[in-house]
Short mmCIF file of C-alpha atoms in Angstrom, two decimals:
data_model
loop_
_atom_site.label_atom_id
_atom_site.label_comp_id
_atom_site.label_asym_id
_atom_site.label_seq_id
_atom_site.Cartn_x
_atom_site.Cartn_y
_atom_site.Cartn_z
CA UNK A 1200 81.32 58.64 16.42
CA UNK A 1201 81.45 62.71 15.75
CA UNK A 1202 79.60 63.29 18.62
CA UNK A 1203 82.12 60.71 20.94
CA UNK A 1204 85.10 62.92 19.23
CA UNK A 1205 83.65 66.06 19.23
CA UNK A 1206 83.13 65.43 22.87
CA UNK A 1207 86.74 64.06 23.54
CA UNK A 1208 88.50 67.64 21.94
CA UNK A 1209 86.27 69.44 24.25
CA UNK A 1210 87.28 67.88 27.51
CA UNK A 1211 91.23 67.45 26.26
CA UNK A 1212 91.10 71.47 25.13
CA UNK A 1213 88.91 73.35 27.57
CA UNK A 1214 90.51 76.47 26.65
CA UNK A 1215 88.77 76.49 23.45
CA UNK A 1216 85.95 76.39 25.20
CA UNK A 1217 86.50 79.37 27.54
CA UNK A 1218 83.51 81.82 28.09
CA UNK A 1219 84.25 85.81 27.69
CA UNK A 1220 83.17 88.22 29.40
CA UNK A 1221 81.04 91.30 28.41
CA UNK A 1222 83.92 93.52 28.22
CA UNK A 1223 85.99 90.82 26.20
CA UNK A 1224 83.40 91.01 23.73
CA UNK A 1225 82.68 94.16 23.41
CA UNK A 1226 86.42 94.82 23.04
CA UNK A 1227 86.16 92.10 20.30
CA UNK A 1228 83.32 93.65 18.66
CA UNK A 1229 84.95 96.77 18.31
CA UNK A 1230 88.51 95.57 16.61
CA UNK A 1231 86.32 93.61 14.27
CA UNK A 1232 84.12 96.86 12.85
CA UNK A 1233 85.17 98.65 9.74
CA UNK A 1234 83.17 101.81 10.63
CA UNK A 1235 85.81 101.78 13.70
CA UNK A 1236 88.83 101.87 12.24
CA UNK A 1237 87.34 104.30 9.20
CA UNK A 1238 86.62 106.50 11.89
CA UNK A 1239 90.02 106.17 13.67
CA UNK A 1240 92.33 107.09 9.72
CA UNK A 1241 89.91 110.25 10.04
CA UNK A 1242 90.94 111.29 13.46
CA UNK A 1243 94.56 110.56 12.46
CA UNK A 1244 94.08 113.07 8.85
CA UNK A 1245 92.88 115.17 11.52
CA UNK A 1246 95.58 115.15 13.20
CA UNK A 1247 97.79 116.06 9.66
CA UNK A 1248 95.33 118.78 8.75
CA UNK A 1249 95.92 120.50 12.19
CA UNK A 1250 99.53 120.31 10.98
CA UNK A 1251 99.27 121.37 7.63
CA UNK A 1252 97.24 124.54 8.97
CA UNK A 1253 100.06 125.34 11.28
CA UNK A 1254 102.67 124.74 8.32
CA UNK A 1255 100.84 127.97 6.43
CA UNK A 1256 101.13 130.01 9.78
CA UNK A 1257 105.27 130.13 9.40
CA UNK A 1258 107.10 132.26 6.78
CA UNK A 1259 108.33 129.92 3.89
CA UNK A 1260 111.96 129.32 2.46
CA UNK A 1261 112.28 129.01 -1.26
CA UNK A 1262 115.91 128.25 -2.03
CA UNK A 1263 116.32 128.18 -5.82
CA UNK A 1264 119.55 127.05 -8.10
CA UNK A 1265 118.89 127.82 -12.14
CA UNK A 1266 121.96 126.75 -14.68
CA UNK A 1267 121.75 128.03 -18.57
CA UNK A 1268 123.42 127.65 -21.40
CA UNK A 1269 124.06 129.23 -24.73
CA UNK A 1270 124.73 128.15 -28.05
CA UNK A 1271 127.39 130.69 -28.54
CA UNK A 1272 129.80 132.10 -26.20
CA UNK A 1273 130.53 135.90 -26.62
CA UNK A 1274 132.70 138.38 -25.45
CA UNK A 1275 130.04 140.04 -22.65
CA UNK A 1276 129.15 136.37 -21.39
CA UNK A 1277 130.19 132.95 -21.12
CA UNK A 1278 128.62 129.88 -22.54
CA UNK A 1279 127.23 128.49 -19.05
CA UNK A 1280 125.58 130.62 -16.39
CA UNK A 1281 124.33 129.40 -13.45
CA UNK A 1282 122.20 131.40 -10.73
CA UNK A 1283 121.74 130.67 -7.11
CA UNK A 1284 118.88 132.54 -5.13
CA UNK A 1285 117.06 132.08 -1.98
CA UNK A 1286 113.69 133.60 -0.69
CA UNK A 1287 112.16 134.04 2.67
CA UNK A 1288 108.72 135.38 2.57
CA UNK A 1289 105.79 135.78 4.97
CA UNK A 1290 101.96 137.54 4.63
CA UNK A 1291 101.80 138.79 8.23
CA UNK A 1292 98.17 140.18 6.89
CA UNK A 1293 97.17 135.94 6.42
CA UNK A 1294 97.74 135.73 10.08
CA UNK A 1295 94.22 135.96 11.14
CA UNK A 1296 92.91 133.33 8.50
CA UNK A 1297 95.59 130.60 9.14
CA UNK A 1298 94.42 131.38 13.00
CA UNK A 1299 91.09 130.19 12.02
CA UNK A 1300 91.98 127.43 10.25
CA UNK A 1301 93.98 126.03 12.42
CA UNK A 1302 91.04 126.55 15.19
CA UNK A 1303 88.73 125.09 12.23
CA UNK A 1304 91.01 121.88 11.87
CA UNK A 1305 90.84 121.75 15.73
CA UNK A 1306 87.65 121.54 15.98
CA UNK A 1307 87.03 118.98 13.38
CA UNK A 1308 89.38 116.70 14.98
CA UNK A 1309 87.11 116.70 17.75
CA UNK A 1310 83.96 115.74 16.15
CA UNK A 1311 85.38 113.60 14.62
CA UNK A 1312 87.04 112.21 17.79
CA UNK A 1313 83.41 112.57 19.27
CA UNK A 1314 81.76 110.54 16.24
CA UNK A 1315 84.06 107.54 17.26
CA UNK A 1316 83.45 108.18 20.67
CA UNK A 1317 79.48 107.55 20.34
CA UNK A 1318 80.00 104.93 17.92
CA UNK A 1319 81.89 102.67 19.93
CA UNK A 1320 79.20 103.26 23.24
CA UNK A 1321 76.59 102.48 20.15
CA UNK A 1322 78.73 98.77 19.21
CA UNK A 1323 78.74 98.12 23.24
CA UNK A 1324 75.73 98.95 24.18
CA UNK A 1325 74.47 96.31 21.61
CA UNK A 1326 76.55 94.16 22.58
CA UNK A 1327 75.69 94.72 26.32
CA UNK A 1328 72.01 94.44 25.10
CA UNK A 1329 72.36 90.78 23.25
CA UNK A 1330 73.99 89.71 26.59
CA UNK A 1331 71.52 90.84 28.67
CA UNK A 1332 69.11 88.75 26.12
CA UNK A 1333 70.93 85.44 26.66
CA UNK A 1334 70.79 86.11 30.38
CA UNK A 1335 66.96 87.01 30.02
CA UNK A 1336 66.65 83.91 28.05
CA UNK A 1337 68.64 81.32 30.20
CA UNK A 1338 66.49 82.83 33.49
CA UNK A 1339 63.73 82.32 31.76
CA UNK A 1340 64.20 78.66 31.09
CA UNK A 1341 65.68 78.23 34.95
CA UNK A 1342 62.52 79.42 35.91
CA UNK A 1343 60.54 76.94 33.80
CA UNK A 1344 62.27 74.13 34.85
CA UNK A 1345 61.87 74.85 38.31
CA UNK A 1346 57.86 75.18 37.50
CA UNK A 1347 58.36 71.80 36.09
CA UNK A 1348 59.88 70.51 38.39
CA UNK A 1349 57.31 71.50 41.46
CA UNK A 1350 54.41 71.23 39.19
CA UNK A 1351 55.78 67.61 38.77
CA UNK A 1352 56.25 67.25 42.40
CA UNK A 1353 52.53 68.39 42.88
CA UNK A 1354 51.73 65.93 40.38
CA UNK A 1355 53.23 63.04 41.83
CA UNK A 1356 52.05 63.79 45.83
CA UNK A 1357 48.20 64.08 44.34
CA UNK A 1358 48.57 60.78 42.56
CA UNK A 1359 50.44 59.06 45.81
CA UNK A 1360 47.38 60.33 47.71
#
């Protein structure tokens, strides 16, 4: 009775029963990897370091606002005092090491980029490998049955004779 059912759903629903092709499943393979999408965050904090690097090549703004207050008021001051200063600073002499780093940040972007890169060939070429297998395998088993089938055939015509 399962088998009559399980039968019955797959002639009703032959989509379920699709086949893929070798570049469906590789594609599948790689969404479904961890090491992919590890890979992937570390090209995107690659991506925020190369910022980051450029953010310490630009002069900085420090805008500051301090309030006090004192105890006792006097003549010479008054009980509150409040300051508001501003600062604009840059190290033109740090030029030549934030050019670096930002080269430096570059450049690990790319390995890192490159590491993914051979990675994902790695996932599809085993995938493209097992493939090949189950082709190798179901040849295999065309040819034996066709050896059957004419070593049957020779068989049959020697006993007839």
């Amino acid at each position: 009775m399962k088998m009559l059912s399980f039968f019955l759903v797959l002639t009703l629903f032959p989509q379920i029963v699709s086949a893929l092709t070798l570049e469906q499943m590789q594609r599948a393979a790689l969404e479904n990897r961890a090491l992919v999408k590890r890979f992937e965050t570390e090209i995107e904090k690659g991506a925020e370091n190369i910022r980051i690097a450029r953010g310490e090549y630009y002069p900085s703004v420090d805008i500051l606002y301090n309030t006090f207050a004192i105890d006792e008021a006097t003549e010479t001051e008054r009980r509150e005092n409040s300051i508001f200063s501003g600062r604009v600073s840059w190290n033109i002499f740090a030029g030549f090491k934030d050019k670096y780093s930002i080269q430096s940040a570059k450049a690990l972007k790319e390995v890192d980029m490159l590491r993914l890169s051979s990675i994902e060939q790695d996932i599809q070429l085993f995938v493209a490998l097992r493939y090949l297998a189950v082709f190798f395998q179901q040849s295999r088993q065309e040819v034996a049955e066709d050896t059957f089938k004419t070593l049957e055939g020779l068989y049959l015509d020697s006993k007839n004779r």
